[in-house]
Tab-separated table of C-alpha atoms in Angstrom:
chain	number	residue	atom	x	y	z
A	1	UNK	CA	0.000	0.000	0.000
A	2	UNK	CA	1.265	3.474	-0.875
A	3	UNK	CA	2.400	5.811	1.895
A	4	UNK	CA	2.888	9.558	1.916
A	5	UNK	CA	6.441	10.867	1.552
A	6	UNK	CA	6.195	12.202	5.111
A	7	UNK	CA	6.317	8.578	6.339
A	8	UNK	CA	10.038	8.457	5.529
A	9	UNK	CA	12.460	8.912	8.438
A	10	UNK	CA	14.734	11.941	8.356
A	11	UNK	CA	17.752	9.695	7.782
A	12	UNK	CA	16.174	8.432	4.561
A	13	UNK	CA	15.282	11.860	3.171
A	14	UNK	CA	18.783	13.056	4.085
A	15	UNK	CA	20.277	10.092	2.220
A	16	UNK	CA	18.196	10.897	-0.843
A	17	UNK	CA	19.176	14.587	-0.687
A	18	UNK	CA	22.844	13.613	-0.557
A	19	UNK	CA	22.476	11.492	-3.677
A	20	UNK	CA	20.471	13.998	-5.711
A	21	UNK	CA	22.712	16.922	-4.852
A	22	UNK	CA	20.670	18.918	-2.323
A	23	UNK	CA	17.081	19.966	-1.806
A	24	UNK	CA	14.500	18.338	-4.030
A	25	UNK	CA	10.846	18.298	-5.069
A	26	UNK	CA	8.678	15.188	-5.003
A	27	UNK	CA	5.850	14.045	-7.283
A	28	UNK	CA	4.163	10.795	-6.290
A	29	UNK	CA	3.486	8.153	-8.924
A	30	UNK	CA	-0.164	7.771	-9.856
A	31	UNK	CA	-0.171	3.967	-10.079
A	32	UNK	CA	1.509	0.846	-8.709
A	33	UNK	CA	1.654	-0.449	-5.149
A	34	UNK	CA	4.650	-2.752	-4.689
A	35	UNK	CA	6.646	-0.185	-2.690
A	36	UNK	CA	5.279	2.152	-0.048
A	37	UNK	CA	6.979	5.094	-1.741
A	38	UNK	CA	7.227	5.559	-5.534
A	39	UNK	CA	7.947	9.113	-6.645
A	40	UNK	CA	9.740	11.306	-9.147
A	41	UNK	CA	12.397	13.291	-7.298
A	42	UNK	CA	13.727	16.467	-8.914
A	43	UNK	CA	16.955	17.883	-7.484
A	44	UNK	CA	20.027	19.834	-8.622
A	45	UNK	CA	21.313	16.768	-10.493
A	46	UNK	CA	18.044	16.329	-12.421
A	47	UNK	CA	15.151	13.890	-12.140
A	48	UNK	CA	15.293	10.347	-10.840
A	49	UNK	CA	12.651	7.849	-9.785
A	50	UNK	CA	12.751	6.731	-6.155
A	51	UNK	CA	11.143	3.671	-4.597
A	52	UNK	CA	11.291	2.964	-0.871
A	53	UNK	CA	9.941	0.092	1.191
A	54	UNK	CA	9.901	-0.894	4.850
A	55	UNK	CA	7.328	-3.679	5.185
A	56	UNK	CA	8.569	-7.253	4.878
A	57	UNK	CA	6.622	-8.057	1.713
A	58	UNK	CA	7.302	-4.720	0.020
A	59	UNK	CA	11.042	-4.908	0.802
A	60	UNK	CA	11.157	-8.427	-0.605
A	61	UNK	CA	9.314	-7.220	-3.717
A	62	UNK	CA	11.705	-4.305	-4.192
A	63	UNK	CA	14.784	-6.538	-3.810
A	64	UNK	CA	13.242	-8.870	-6.349
A	65	UNK	CA	12.637	-6.008	-8.759
A	66	UNK	CA	16.231	-4.856	-8.316
A	67	UNK	CA	17.505	-8.290	-9.309
A	68	UNK	CA	15.284	-8.403	-12.384
A	69	UNK	CA	16.235	-4.895	-13.472
A	70	UNK	CA	19.924	-5.747	-13.264
A	71	UNK	CA	19.504	-9.031	-15.131
A	72	UNK	CA	18.027	-7.453	-18.249
A	73	UNK	CA	19.768	-5.098	-20.665
A	74	UNK	CA	18.365	-1.812	-21.933
A	75	UNK	CA	14.631	-2.133	-21.390
A	76	UNK	CA	14.268	-1.580	-17.610
A	77	UNK	CA	15.278	1.726	-15.995
A	78	UNK	CA	18.920	1.704	-14.885
A	79	UNK	CA	19.565	1.424	-11.146
A	80	UNK	CA	21.585	4.492	-10.086
A	81	UNK	CA	21.961	3.819	-6.373
A	82	UNK	CA	20.457	2.109	-3.373
A	83	UNK	CA	20.841	2.287	0.396
A	84	UNK	CA	19.211	1.114	3.610
A	85	UNK	CA	18.456	3.253	6.645
A	86	UNK	CA	16.170	2.921	9.679
A	87	UNK	CA	14.498	-0.183	8.286
A	88	UNK	CA	13.897	1.275	4.823
A	89	UNK	CA	15.279	0.025	1.515
A	90	UNK	CA	15.608	2.961	-0.900
A	91	UNK	CA	16.345	2.676	-4.619
A	92	UNK	CA	17.001	5.429	-7.149
A	93	UNK	CA	16.620	4.614	-10.836
A	94	UNK	CA	16.789	6.360	-14.157
A	95	UNK	CA	13.727	8.541	-14.686
A	96	UNK	CA	11.924	7.490	-17.848
A	97	UNK	CA	9.908	10.249	-19.482
A	98	UNK	CA	7.465	9.641	-22.282
A	99	UNK	CA	3.945	8.523	-23.126
A	100	UNK	CA	2.543	5.054	-22.755
A	101	UNK	CA	2.304	3.324	-26.145
A	102	UNK	CA	-0.774	3.153	-28.314
A	103	UNK	CA	-1.276	-0.580	-28.888
A	104	UNK	CA	-4.312	-0.262	-31.141
A	105	UNK	CA	-4.280	-1.983	-34.568
A	106	UNK	CA	-2.024	-0.177	-37.047
A	107	UNK	CA	-0.237	1.909	-34.424
A	108	UNK	CA	3.458	2.575	-35.012
A	109	UNK	CA	4.039	1.806	-31.345
A	110	UNK	CA	3.355	-1.856	-32.097
A	111	UNK	CA	6.689	-1.952	-33.944
A	112	UNK	CA	8.407	-0.739	-30.772
A	113	UNK	CA	6.655	-3.428	-28.747
A	114	UNK	CA	7.603	-6.101	-31.257
A	115	UNK	CA	11.275	-5.078	-31.117
A	116	UNK	CA	11.224	-5.210	-27.318
A	117	UNK	CA	9.515	-8.594	-27.305
A	118	UNK	CA	12.060	-10.076	-29.722
A	119	UNK	CA	14.871	-8.993	-27.403
A	120	UNK	CA	13.148	-10.184	-24.239
A	121	UNK	CA	12.318	-13.562	-25.768
A	122	UNK	CA	16.059	-14.204	-25.903
A	123	UNK	CA	16.741	-13.198	-22.278
A	124	UNK	CA	17.558	-16.181	-20.039
A	125	UNK	CA	16.576	-16.174	-16.364
A	126	UNK	CA	19.789	-16.411	-14.324
A	127	UNK	CA	19.568	-18.580	-11.213
A	128	UNK	CA	16.421	-19.872	-9.566
A	129	UNK	CA	15.098	-16.928	-7.534
A	130	UNK	CA	12.271	-16.023	-9.919
A	131	UNK	CA	8.568	-16.781	-9.757
A	132	UNK	CA	7.489	-20.038	-11.350
A	133	UNK	CA	4.534	-19.844	-13.759
A	134	UNK	CA	2.308	-21.608	-11.222
A	135	UNK	CA	3.297	-19.265	-8.385
A	136	UNK	CA	2.853	-16.195	-10.560
A	137	UNK	CA	-0.386	-17.117	-12.324
A	138	UNK	CA	-2.129	-19.566	-10.039
A	139	UNK	CA	-2.398	-22.343	-12.627
A	140	UNK	CA	0.090	-24.599	-14.369
A	141	UNK	CA	0.875	-26.682	-17.429
A	142	UNK	CA	4.188	-28.463	-18.126
A	143	UNK	CA	4.633	-26.420	-21.322
A	144	UNK	CA	4.633	-23.187	-19.290
A	145	UNK	CA	7.981	-24.068	-17.709
A	146	UNK	CA	11.080	-22.711	-19.406
A	147	UNK	CA	14.318	-20.751	-19.073
A	148	UNK	CA	13.243	-17.276	-20.227
A	149	UNK	CA	12.937	-14.303	-17.874
A	150	UNK	CA	9.552	-12.756	-18.633
A	151	UNK	CA	8.017	-9.575	-17.243
A	152	UNK	CA	4.522	-11.140	-17.031
A	153	UNK	CA	2.619	-7.835	-16.827
A	154	UNK	CA	3.160	-5.947	-20.072
A	155	UNK	CA	0.106	-3.772	-19.750
A	156	UNK	CA	0.467	-0.330	-21.399
A	157	UNK	CA	0.948	1.396	-18.022
A	158	UNK	CA	4.228	-0.492	-17.613
A	159	UNK	CA	5.471	0.540	-21.074
A	160	UNK	CA	7.030	3.928	-21.860
A	161	UNK	CA	7.919	5.258	-25.308
A	162	UNK	CA	11.305	7.010	-25.235
A	163	UNK	CA	13.865	8.168	-27.820
A	164	UNK	CA	15.735	4.929	-27.037
A	165	UNK	CA	12.727	2.800	-27.890
A	166	UNK	CA	10.195	1.106	-25.670
A	167	UNK	CA	11.188	0.881	-22.005
A	168	UNK	CA	9.584	-1.390	-19.436
A	169	UNK	CA	9.047	-0.640	-15.731
A	170	UNK	CA	7.791	-2.523	-12.648
A	171	UNK	CA	9.604	-5.865	-12.806
A	172	UNK	CA	8.352	-7.110	-9.432
A	173	UNK	CA	6.546	-10.063	-11.094
A	174	UNK	CA	9.483	-11.309	-13.194
A	175	UNK	CA	9.001	-15.018	-13.879
A	176	UNK	CA	11.134	-17.864	-15.200
A	177	UNK	CA	8.974	-19.484	-17.866
A	178	UNK	CA	8.612	-20.556	-21.470
A	179	UNK	CA	8.916	-17.526	-23.751
A	180	UNK	CA	5.406	-17.946	-25.178
A	181	UNK	CA	3.834	-17.297	-21.749
A	182	UNK	CA	4.735	-13.599	-22.027
A	183	UNK	CA	2.912	-13.465	-25.347
A	184	UNK	CA	-0.173	-15.278	-24.098
A	185	UNK	CA	-0.430	-12.832	-21.202
A	186	UNK	CA	-0.216	-9.931	-23.648
A	187	UNK	CA	-3.259	-10.948	-25.710
A	188	UNK	CA	-5.930	-9.571	-23.325
A	189	UNK	CA	-4.136	-6.206	-23.281
A	190	UNK	CA	-4.055	-6.156	-27.085
A	191	UNK	CA	-7.772	-6.948	-27.132
A	192	UNK	CA	-8.320	-4.130	-24.642
A	193	UNK	CA	-6.475	-1.820	-27.036
A	194	UNK	CA	-8.878	-2.598	-29.873
A	195	UNK	CA	-7.618	-5.831	-31.448
A	196	UNK	CA	-9.898	-8.699	-32.144
A	197	UNK	CA	-8.555	-11.932	-30.691
A	198	UNK	CA	-7.663	-13.254	-34.132
A	199	UNK	CA	-5.824	-10.008	-34.980
A	200	UNK	CA	-3.802	-10.224	-31.785
A	201	UNK	CA	-2.736	-13.787	-32.534
A	202	UNK	CA	-1.845	-12.936	-36.119
A	203	UNK	CA	0.346	-10.133	-34.831
A	204	UNK	CA	2.078	-12.475	-32.375
A	205	UNK	CA	2.830	-14.864	-35.248
A	206	UNK	CA	5.861	-12.628	-35.929
A	207	UNK	CA	7.468	-14.328	-32.926
A	208	UNK	CA	8.732	-17.930	-33.251
A	209	UNK	CA	7.878	-18.790	-29.651
A	210	UNK	CA	4.206	-18.252	-30.460
A	211	UNK	CA	4.033	-20.187	-33.705
A	212	UNK	CA	6.056	-23.083	-32.252
A	213	UNK	CA	3.657	-23.618	-29.335
A	214	UNK	CA	0.955	-26.239	-29.663
A	215	UNK	CA	-2.532	-24.796	-30.187
A	216	UNK	CA	-4.012	-26.990	-27.464
A	217	UNK	CA	-1.486	-25.579	-24.996
A	218	UNK	CA	-2.388	-22.006	-25.954
A	219	UNK	CA	-6.109	-22.761	-25.640
A	220	UNK	CA	-5.579	-24.415	-22.262
A	221	UNK	CA	-3.694	-21.350	-21.047
A	222	UNK	CA	-6.365	-18.969	-22.350
A	223	UNK	CA	-9.137	-20.935	-20.653
A	224	UNK	CA	-7.341	-21.068	-17.291
A	225	UNK	CA	-6.431	-17.382	-17.470
A	226	UNK	CA	-10.018	-16.386	-18.326
A	227	UNK	CA	-11.352	-18.453	-15.425
A	228	UNK	CA	-8.891	-16.865	-13.022
A	229	UNK	CA	-9.867	-13.318	-13.995
A	230	UNK	CA	-13.570	-14.160	-13.961
A	231	UNK	CA	-13.180	-15.241	-10.330
A	232	UNK	CA	-11.182	-12.120	-9.492
A	233	UNK	CA	-13.821	-9.899	-11.081
A	234	UNK	CA	-16.475	-11.350	-8.780
A	235	UNK	CA	-14.304	-10.489	-5.783
A	236	UNK	CA	-13.201	-6.992	-6.797
A	237	UNK	CA	-14.802	-3.654	-7.602
A	238	UNK	CA	-11.689	-2.463	-9.485
A	239	UNK	CA	-12.612	-1.476	-13.046
A	240	UNK	CA	-9.350	-2.778	-14.523
A	241	UNK	CA	-10.002	-6.232	-13.037
A	242	UNK	CA	-13.406	-6.396	-14.726
A	243	UNK	CA	-11.911	-5.144	-17.992
A	244	UNK	CA	-9.174	-7.759	-17.917
A	245	UNK	CA	-11.705	-10.477	-17.159
A	246	UNK	CA	-13.727	-9.414	-20.205
A	247	UNK	CA	-10.691	-9.243	-22.505
A	248	UNK	CA	-9.365	-12.604	-21.302
A	249	UNK	CA	-12.764	-14.158	-21.982
A	250	UNK	CA	-12.697	-12.873	-25.563
A	251	UNK	CA	-9.602	-14.960	-26.253
A	252	UNK	CA	-11.427	-18.165	-25.265
A	253	UNK	CA	-13.931	-17.844	-28.113
A	254	UNK	CA	-11.603	-19.670	-30.482
A	255	UNK	CA	-9.758	-16.495	-31.533
A	256	UNK	CA	-13.083	-14.777	-32.186
A	257	UNK	CA	-14.387	-12.042	-29.906
A	258	UNK	CA	-18.076	-12.291	-28.931
A	259	UNK	CA	-18.780	-8.913	-30.562
A	260	UNK	CA	-16.843	-9.845	-33.707
A	261	UNK	CA	-18.874	-10.036	-36.938
């Protein structure tokens, strides 16, 4: 759960001031909840993004995100510094400025996403510390296991268009899995951006991991994912949960959305 900046001990704010070159202004992030503090900090040395955590689960999540960010080249924000003080873990990263991509059919931003996906599909997961597909998603299939480090939450809010291409934030759910799992998880977000299910799958056919995966495996995944989000939607009033449940259900209609002609 997010906390106000005033929750930080003086030793922490002093440590941040030392690293940003003096006094600074703070703008809280509008989304996300893995760390108690997530804010843009503007000081004499420029802008950086600061996350801070003190609770056991949020500290564990932030350490996990640090490991993922350092394991992957180029796409995540660079870690600039980190320190611990008075029970708080504090991390400063590169500040990424830019809009979220337009993932609607025909958008030029889809080319940026495709380039990022091609690179990420070739990124191995070092070690064994990562989520398993079953732990991350709540359901399993032997074909979901693999050696690729996937983000597992490539919704547009976690994607930022920059002059260096598409950048990806919030790696707290990084998972060691088969490469196609990342693509299967992306389909509901593509549907939410205006694609029909069949269009989304045709677009993913640019990636070998998708075309090489058995259709029955993909259908099994889609069915389990739709069921999971349907259950979540009955337990939550959050609009995005209900949207995701609807989009995930569209994929289970045999690559044909219910509203599709």
